[in-house]
XYZ file of C-alpha atoms in Angstrom:
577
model
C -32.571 -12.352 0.092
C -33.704 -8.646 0.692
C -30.719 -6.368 -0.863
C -28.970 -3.989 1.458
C -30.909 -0.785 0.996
C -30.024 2.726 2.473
C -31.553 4.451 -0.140
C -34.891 5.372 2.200
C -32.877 7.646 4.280
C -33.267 11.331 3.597
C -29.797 12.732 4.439
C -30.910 15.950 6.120
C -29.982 16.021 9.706
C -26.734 14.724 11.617
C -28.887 12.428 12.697
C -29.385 10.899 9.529
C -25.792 10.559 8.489
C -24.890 8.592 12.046
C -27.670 6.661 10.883
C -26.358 5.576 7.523
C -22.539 5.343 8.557
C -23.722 2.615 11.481
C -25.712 0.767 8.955
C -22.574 0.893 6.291
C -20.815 -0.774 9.458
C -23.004 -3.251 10.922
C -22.449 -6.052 7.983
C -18.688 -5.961 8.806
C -19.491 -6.770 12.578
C -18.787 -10.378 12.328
C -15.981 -10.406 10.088
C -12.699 -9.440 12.229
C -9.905 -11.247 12.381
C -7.930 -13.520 14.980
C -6.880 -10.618 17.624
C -9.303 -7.995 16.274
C -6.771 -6.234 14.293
C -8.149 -7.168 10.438
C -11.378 -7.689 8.668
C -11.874 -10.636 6.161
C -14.270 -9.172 3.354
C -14.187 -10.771 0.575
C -11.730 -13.740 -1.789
C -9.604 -11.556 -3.856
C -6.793 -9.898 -3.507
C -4.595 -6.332 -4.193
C -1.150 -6.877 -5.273
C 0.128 -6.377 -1.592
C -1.591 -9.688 -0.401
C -4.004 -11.241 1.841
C -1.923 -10.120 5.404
C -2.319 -6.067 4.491
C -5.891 -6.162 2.672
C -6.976 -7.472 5.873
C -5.220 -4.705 8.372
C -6.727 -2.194 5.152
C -9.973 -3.295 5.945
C -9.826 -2.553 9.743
C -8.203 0.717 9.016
C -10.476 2.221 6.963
C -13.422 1.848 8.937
C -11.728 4.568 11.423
C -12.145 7.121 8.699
C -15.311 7.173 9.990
C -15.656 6.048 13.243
C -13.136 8.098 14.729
C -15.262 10.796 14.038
C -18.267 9.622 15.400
C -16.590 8.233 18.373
C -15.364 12.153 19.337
C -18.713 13.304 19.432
C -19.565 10.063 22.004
C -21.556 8.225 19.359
C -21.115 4.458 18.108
C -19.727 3.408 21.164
C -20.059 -0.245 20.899
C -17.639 -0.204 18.376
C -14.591 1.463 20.496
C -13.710 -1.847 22.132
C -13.303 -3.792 18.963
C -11.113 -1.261 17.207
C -9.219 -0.245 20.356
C -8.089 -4.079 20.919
C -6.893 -4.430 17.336
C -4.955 -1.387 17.351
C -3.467 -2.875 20.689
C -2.598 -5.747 19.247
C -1.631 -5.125 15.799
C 0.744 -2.755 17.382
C 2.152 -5.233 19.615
C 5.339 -7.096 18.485
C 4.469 -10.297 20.861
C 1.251 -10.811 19.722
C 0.618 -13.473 16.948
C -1.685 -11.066 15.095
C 0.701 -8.033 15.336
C 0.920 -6.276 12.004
C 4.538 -6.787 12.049
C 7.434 -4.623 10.864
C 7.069 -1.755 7.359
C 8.899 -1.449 4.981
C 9.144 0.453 1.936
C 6.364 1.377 -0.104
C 4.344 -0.660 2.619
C 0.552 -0.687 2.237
C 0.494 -0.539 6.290
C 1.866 2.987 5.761
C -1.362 4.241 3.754
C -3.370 2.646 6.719
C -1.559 4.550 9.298
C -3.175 7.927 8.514
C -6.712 6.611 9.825
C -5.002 5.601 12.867
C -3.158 9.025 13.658
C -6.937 11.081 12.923
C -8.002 8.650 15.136
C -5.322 9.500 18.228
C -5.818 13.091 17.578
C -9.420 12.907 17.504
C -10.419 10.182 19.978
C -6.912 9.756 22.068
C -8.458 9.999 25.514
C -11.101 7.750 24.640
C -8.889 5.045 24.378
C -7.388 5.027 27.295
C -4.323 2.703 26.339
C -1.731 2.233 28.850
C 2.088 3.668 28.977
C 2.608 0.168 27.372
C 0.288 -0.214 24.894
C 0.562 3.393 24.062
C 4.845 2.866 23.591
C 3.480 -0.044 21.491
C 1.907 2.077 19.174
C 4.157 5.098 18.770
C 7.088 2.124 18.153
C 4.856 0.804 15.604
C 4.141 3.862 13.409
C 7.228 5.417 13.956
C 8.109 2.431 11.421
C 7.284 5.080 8.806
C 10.183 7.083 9.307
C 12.138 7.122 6.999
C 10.992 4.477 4.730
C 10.878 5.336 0.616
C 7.444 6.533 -0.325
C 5.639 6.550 -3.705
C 6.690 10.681 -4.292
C 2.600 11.971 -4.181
C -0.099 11.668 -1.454
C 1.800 8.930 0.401
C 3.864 11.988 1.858
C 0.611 12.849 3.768
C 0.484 9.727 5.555
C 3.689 10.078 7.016
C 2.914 13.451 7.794
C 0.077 13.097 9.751
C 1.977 10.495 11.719
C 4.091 13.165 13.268
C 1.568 15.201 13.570
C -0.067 12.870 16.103
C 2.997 12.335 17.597
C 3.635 16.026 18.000
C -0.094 16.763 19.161
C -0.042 13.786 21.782
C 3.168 14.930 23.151
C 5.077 11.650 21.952
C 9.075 12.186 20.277
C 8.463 13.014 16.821
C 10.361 13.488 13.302
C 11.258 17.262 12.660
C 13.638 17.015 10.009
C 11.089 14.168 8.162
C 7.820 16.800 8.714
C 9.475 19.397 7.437
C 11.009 17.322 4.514
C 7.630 15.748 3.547
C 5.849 19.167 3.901
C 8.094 20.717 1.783
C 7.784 17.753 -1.064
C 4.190 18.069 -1.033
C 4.439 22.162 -1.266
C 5.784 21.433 -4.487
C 3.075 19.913 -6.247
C 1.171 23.066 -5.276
C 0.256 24.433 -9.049
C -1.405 27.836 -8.364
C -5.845 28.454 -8.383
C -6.012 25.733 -5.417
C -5.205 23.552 -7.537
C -2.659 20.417 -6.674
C -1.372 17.402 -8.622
C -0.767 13.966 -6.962
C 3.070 14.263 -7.768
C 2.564 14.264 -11.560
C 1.753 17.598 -12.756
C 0.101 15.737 -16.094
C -2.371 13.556 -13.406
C -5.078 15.829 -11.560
C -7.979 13.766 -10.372
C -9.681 13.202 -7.784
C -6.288 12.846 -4.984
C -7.123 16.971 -5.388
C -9.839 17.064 -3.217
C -9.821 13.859 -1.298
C -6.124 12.984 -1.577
C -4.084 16.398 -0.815
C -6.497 18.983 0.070
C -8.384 16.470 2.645
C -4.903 15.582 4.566
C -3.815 19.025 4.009
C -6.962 20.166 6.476
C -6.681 17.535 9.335
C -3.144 18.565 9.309
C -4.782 22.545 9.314
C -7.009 21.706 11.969
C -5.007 20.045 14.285
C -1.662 21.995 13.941
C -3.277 25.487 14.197
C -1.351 26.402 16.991
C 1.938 24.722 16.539
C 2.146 25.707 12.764
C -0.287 28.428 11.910
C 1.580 29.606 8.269
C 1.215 26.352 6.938
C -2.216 25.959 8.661
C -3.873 28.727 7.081
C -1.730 28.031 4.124
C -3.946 24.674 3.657
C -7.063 26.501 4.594
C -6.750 29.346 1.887
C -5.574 27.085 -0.825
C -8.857 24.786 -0.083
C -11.306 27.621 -0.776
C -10.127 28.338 -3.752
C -10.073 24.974 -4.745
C -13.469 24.601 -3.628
C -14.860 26.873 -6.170
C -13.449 25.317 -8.813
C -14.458 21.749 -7.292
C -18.221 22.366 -7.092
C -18.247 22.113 -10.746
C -17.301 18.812 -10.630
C -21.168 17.852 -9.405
C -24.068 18.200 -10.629
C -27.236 20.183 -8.791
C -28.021 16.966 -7.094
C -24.686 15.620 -5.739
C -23.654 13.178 -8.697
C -20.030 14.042 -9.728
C -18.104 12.870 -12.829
C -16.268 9.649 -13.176
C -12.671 9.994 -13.905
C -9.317 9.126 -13.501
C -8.308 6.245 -11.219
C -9.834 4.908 -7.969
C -13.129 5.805 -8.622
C -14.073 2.464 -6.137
C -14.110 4.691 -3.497
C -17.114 6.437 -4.599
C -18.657 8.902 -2.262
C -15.044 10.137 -0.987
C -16.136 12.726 -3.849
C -17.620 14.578 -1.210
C -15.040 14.355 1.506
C -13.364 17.042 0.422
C -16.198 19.781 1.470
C -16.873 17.235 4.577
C -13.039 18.367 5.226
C -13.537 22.163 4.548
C -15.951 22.095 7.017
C -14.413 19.935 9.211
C -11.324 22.458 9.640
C -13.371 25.694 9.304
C -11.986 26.875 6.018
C -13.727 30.132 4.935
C -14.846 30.267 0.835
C -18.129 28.272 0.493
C -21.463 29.250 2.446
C -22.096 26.490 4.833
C -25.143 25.345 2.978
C -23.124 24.878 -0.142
C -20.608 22.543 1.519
C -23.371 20.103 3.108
C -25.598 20.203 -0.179
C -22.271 18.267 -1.735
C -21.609 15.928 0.799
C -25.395 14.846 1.386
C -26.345 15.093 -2.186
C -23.365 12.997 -2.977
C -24.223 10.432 -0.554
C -27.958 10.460 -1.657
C -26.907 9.782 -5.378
C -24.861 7.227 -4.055
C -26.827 5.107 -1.913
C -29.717 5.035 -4.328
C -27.241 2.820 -6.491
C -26.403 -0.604 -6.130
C -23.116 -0.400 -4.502
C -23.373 -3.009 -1.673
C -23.193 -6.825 -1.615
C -26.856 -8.413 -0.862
C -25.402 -8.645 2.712
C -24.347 -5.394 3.142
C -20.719 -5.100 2.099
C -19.714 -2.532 -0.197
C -18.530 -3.851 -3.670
C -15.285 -3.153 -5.548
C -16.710 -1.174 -8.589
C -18.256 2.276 -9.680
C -22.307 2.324 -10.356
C -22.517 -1.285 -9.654
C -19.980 -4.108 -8.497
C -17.257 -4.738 -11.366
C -13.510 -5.747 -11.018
C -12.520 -5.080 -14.434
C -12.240 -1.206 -13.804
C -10.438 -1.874 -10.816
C -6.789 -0.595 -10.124
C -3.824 -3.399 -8.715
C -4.543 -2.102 -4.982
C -8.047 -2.616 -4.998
C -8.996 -5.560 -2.330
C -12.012 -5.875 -0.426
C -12.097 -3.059 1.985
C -10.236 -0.984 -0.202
C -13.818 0.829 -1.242
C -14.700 1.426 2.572
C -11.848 4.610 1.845
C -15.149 6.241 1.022
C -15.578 6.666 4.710
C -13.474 9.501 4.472
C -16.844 11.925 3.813
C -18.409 11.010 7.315
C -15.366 13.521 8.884
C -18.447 15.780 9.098
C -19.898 13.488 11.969
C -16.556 15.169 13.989
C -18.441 18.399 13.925
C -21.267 18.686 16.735
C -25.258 18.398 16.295
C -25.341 22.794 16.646
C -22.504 23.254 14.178
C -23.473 26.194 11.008
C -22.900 22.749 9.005
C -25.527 20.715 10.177
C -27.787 23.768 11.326
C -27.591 25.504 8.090
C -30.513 24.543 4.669
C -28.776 23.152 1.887
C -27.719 25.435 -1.089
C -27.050 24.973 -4.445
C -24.932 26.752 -6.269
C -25.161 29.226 -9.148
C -22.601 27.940 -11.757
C -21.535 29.128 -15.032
C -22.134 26.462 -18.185
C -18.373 26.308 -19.208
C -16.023 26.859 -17.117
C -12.413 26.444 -17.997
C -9.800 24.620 -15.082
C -6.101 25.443 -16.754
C -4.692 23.580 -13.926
C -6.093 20.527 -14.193
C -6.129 20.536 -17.833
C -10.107 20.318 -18.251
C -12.610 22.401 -19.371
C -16.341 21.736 -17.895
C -19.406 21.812 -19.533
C -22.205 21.656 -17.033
C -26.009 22.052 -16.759
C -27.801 20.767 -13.147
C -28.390 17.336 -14.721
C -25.245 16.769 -16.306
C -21.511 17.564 -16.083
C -19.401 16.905 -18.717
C -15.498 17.148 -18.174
C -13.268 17.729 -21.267
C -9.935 16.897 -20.320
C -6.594 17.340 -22.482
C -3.010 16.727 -21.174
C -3.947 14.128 -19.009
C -2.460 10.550 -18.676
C -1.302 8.767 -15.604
C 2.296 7.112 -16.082
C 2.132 4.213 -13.808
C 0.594 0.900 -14.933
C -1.940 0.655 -12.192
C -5.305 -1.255 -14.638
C -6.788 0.727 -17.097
C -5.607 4.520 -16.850
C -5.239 5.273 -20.708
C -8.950 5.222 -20.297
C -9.584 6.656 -17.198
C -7.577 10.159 -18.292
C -7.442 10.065 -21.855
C -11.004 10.192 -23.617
C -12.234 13.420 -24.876
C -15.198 13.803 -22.705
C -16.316 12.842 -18.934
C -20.086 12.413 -18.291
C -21.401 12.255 -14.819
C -24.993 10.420 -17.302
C -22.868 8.159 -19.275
C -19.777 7.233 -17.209
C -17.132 5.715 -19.497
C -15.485 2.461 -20.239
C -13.120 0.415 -19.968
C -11.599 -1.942 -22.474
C -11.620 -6.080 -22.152
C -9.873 -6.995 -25.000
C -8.402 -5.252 -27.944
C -11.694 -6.233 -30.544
C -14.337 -2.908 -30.978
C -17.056 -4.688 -29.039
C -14.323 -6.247 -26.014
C -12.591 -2.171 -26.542
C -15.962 0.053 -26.156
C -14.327 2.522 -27.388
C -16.896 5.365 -26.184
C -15.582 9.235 -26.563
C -12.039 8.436 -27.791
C -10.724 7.686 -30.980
C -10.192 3.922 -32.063
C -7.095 3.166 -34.902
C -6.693 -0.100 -36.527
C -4.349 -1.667 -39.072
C -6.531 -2.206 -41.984
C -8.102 -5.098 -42.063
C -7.153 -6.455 -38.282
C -9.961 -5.936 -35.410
C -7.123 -5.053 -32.953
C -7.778 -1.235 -31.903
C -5.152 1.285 -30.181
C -6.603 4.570 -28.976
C -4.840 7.343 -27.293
C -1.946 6.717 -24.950
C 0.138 9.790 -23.875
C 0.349 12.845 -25.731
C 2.654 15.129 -27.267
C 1.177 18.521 -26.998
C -2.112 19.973 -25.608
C -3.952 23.009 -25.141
C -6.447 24.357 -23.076
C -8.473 27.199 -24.536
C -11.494 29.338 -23.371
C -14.009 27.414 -25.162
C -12.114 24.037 -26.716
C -9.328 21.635 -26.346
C -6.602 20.251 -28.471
C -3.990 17.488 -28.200
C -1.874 15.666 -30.503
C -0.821 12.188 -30.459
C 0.415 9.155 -32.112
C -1.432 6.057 -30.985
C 0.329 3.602 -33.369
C 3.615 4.006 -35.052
C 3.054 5.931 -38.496
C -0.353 7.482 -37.165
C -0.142 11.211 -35.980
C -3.353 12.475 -34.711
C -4.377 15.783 -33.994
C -7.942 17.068 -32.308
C -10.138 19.836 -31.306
C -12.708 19.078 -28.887
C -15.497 22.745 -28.628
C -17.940 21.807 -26.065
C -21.786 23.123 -26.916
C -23.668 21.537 -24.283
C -25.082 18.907 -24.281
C -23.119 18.478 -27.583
C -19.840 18.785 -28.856
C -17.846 19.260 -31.963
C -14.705 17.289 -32.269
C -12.190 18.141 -35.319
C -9.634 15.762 -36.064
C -6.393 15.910 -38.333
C -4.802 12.527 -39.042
C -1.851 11.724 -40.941
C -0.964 8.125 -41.488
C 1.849 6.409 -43.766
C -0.163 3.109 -44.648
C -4.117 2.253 -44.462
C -6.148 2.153 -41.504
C -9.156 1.944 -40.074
C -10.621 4.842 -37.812
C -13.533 4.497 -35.323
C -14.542 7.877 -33.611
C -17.177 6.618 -30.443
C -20.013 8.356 -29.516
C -21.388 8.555 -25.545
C -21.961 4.820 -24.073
C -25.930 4.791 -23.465
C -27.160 2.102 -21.025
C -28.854 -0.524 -23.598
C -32.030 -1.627 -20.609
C -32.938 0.872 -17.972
C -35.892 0.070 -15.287
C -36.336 -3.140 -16.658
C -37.123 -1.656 -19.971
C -34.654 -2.458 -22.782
C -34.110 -0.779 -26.441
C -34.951 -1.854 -29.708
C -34.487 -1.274 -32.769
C -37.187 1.446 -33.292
C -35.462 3.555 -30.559
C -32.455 4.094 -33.620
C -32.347 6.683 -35.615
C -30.307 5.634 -38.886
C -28.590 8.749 -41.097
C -26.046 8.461 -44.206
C -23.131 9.638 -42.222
C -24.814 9.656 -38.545
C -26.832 7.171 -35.947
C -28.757 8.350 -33.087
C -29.492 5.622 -29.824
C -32.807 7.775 -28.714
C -33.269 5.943 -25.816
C -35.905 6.466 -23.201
C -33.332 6.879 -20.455
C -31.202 8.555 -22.515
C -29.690 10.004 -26.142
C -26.295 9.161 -27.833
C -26.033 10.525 -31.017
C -23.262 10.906 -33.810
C -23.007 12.303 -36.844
C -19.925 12.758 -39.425
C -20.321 16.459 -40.770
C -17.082 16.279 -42.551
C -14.691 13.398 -44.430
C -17.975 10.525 -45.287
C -17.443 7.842 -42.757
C -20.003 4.619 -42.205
C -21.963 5.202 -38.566
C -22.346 1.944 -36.438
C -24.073 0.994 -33.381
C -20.976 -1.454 -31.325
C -22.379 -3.503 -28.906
C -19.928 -3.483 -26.199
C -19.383 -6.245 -24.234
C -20.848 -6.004 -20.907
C -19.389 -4.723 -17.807
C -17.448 -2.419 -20.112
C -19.309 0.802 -18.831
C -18.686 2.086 -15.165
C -22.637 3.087 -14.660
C -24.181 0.436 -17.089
C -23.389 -3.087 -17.329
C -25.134 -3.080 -20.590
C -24.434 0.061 -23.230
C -24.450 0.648 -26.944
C -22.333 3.093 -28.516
C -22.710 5.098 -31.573
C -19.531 5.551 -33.911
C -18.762 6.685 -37.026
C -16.205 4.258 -39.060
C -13.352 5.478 -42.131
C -10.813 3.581 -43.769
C -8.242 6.433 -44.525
C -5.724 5.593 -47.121
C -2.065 7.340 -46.377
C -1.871 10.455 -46.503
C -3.545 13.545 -44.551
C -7.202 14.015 -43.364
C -9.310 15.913 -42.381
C -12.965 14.510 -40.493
C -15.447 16.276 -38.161
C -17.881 14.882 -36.176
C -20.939 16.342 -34.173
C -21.298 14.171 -30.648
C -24.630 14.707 -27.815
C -25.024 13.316 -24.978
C -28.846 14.462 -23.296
C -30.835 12.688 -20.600
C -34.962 13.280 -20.624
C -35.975 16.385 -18.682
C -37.374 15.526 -15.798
């Protein structure tokens, strides 16, 4: 069967990017539900069940046809998605998306639907009834308890379309919700998603995205907070670009990284709502590059559908709300498609950047190390506190690399672990490995980070990370009451690559260092203070969110009790092209 391939387009015109988001559509075509109003993807499941993954599904496409739709393209679509919104908003109809309730997934879902009224409203020419329907139905929002972070949004742009359409809507909630969401505001442009030790990606394409529909579309009615949004987003924006390299590939971290190109939606967004700070050619070289990176990957199902996964499709770095259309969130970056063919956006050359190689982010507790092949994110007081599948590793390594991605554990052994960039402790003797979760104090410096934390009972562990790109020197302090064993991991370098895979002659052997010289790529280690064994683990695979198939240098101690001192040198290169 031919694989689902949208890596020849070029991503240069408007043109182009219709072109790609009707393709990304077309597989789903046959797959509604009874009534319209869901979309049956896939066999598995997200903790809120079968019912909601399938009204997710529908949703989520909206992200980007509502945009197209307002500039009178993908019109064949309208009818579809205008029946299931009449239906699943109508309580006597069998496939009505029934009542919310707290914490309800429906409520995520609903701020697709209220871009969609403001943008495409008198396309859809519902009646008085169908129209009553559907205020009745999202006005179920109101109200309801909400997860205290970007869920406020939702509810907020609710009442924005109810207040832009003309239909009864919430004061007291808006300006509740708006005010909750001011305080998360931490200063530089930068936000957190209601934990101020949790800065990811729900920046850009969480807050800062909602934060300009809601600046485009209540310009008039509330201009403070409108250019409020606006001002905040450029200066985000120039902190954001670092996150990318030349060509449009960001770094993987923190959670719900499934939803893959919404990386760029965030300057699809700033353009979207006219927010001054970027040239125009800056903001479209991120979205198309993005895209570009992305579609060259294998991201889709053989028929078209795209995957659950990062660099390829893989459930075991998947959060508890991932389901099948969860991933088609990533629609989010086609908002640009709202803006019209003449637009500076779409008229403008692309433009990349002139970055510094380090740049410090105090904010978001990160410094970046960058060239225009590589980023590499060194975080430090980082950790999410909800349980939602893997976070320990998805905030709490020492280094991010948009080459080398990073991995996730499968078991508690050092192959199932892959313990790449973090720091592995065992019990002597056992093959049962803990590595950092939570912290007790950090620091972000101009040119290094430290943090200290105990990741067993006993074991204190202290570390300075000093970035020297494309290397980096990590110093750690450990003091431990009994015997244990220590494993410091090197990068994760895909073991095959173009059908080529290593061998042994590719490894470069050292008394206290090993080096994976790979054709594709380098992951070296060496121990330049405390001795230490060096190792090549073979991870199992799946383990790595760009490779299904890594090895990972490491350097190994058994530390007696007491205090210690050890000091490794780490690189991470790719060929020059």
């Amino acid at each position: 069967m031919k694989r689902f391939d949208l890596s020849q387009n070029p991503l240069r015109t408007r043109n182009d990017v219709e072109r790609a988001l009707l393709q990304i559509l077309e597989p789903v075509r046959g797959r509604f539900t009874a009534g319209y109003t869901g979309l049956h993807l896939g066999d598995f499941t997200a903790h809120y069940g079968e019912s909601s993954a399938h009204m997710e599904a529908f949703s989520r496409m909206l992200w980007g046809l509502a945009p197209l739709w307002s500039q009178g393209g993908g019109a064949d679509w309208l009818p579809l998605f205008r029946q299931g919104l009449v239906n699943g908003a109508d309580p006597n109809h069998p496939a009505c998306w029934g009542p919310v309730g707290d914490c309800d997934q429906k409520i995520v879902e609903m701020a697709s639907i209220a871009l969609t009224l403001m943008l495409c409203h008198e396309k859809m020419e519902f009646t008085p009834k169908e129209a009553q329907n559907l205020h009745r139905w999202l006005s179920g929002v109101e109200g309801r308890a909400l997860p205290q972070n970007n869920w406020l949004f939702f509810r907020v742009l609710v009442q924005a379309a109810f207040r832009r359409l003309g239909w009864p809507w919430n004061r007291d909630q808006l300006e509740e919700d708006l005010s909750k969401l001011d305080s998360w505001y931490l200063g530089g442009g930068w936000y957190c998603d209601g934990q101020p030790s949790q800065v990811d990606y729900y920046v850009p394409f969480g807050m800062h995205y909602y934060g300009l529909i809601y600046a485009r579309f209540m310009a008039e009615e509330d201009p403070v907070r409108a250019r409020r949004f606006r001002e905040r987003a450029a200066r985000f924006a120039r902190d954001y670009l670092y996150w990318f390299e030349d060509g449009g590939r960001a770094v993987p971290f923190g959670r719900s990284l499934t939803y893959r190109f919404g990386q760029c939606a965030f300057f699809s967004a700033l353009a979207f709502a006219g927010a001054e700070g970027l040239p125009w050619g800056v903001m479209k070289s991120r979205v198309l590059g993005n895209l570009r990176d992305w579609f060259a990957q294998p991201i889709f199902s053989s028929d078209g559908l795209l995957t659950v996964g990062y660099g390829y499709p893989n459930l075991c770095m998947s959060e508890n709300y991932n389901a099948p259309g969860s991933p088609y969130w990533a629609l989010k970056a086609f908002l640009c498609l709202a803006l019209p063919e003449e637009h500076p956006f779409w008229r403008s050359e692309e433009q990349i950047p002139v970055l510094e190689p380090l740049r410090p982010l105090p904010q978001a507790r990160m410094l970046i190390a960058r060239s225009g092949e590589q980023v590499q994110l060194f975080p430090a007081g980082q950790c999410c506190v909800c349980q939602l599948g893997q976070v320990g590793p998805k905030y709490e390594k020492l280094v991010y690399s948009s080459r080398f991605g990073f991995s996730v554990p499968r078991g508690d052994s050092l192959e199932e672990g892959a313990f790449d960039c973090c720091l592995a402790v065992s019990e002597t003797g056992e093959d049962r490995w803990h590595t950092q979760r939570g912290f007790d104090a950090f620091e972000i410096g101009a040119d290094h980070t430290w943090r200290r934390y105990s990741p067993l009972w006993g074991v204190e562990v202290e570390v300075t990370v000093t970035p020297s790109f494309p290397s980096h020197r990590r110093e750690y302090r450990i003091t431990n009451d009994r015997p244990i064993d220590v494993v410091d991991g090197g990068f994760a370098v895909p073991a095959e690559a173009g059908g080529q895979r290593y061998h042994g002659d590719m490894v470069a052997w050292e008394a206290h260092g090993v080096a994976a010289r790979f054709p594709w790529g380098v992951s070296a280690i060496r121990c330049e203070e405390g001795g230490g064994q060096p190792l090549l683990v073979a991870p199992w695979p799946n383990t790595n969110l760009l490779s299904p198939l890594t090895r990972i240098p490491s350097i190994r101690w058994r530390l007696e009790p007491g205090e210690h001192r050890l000091v490794t040198w780490v690189t991470g290169d790719i060929p020059k092209r």
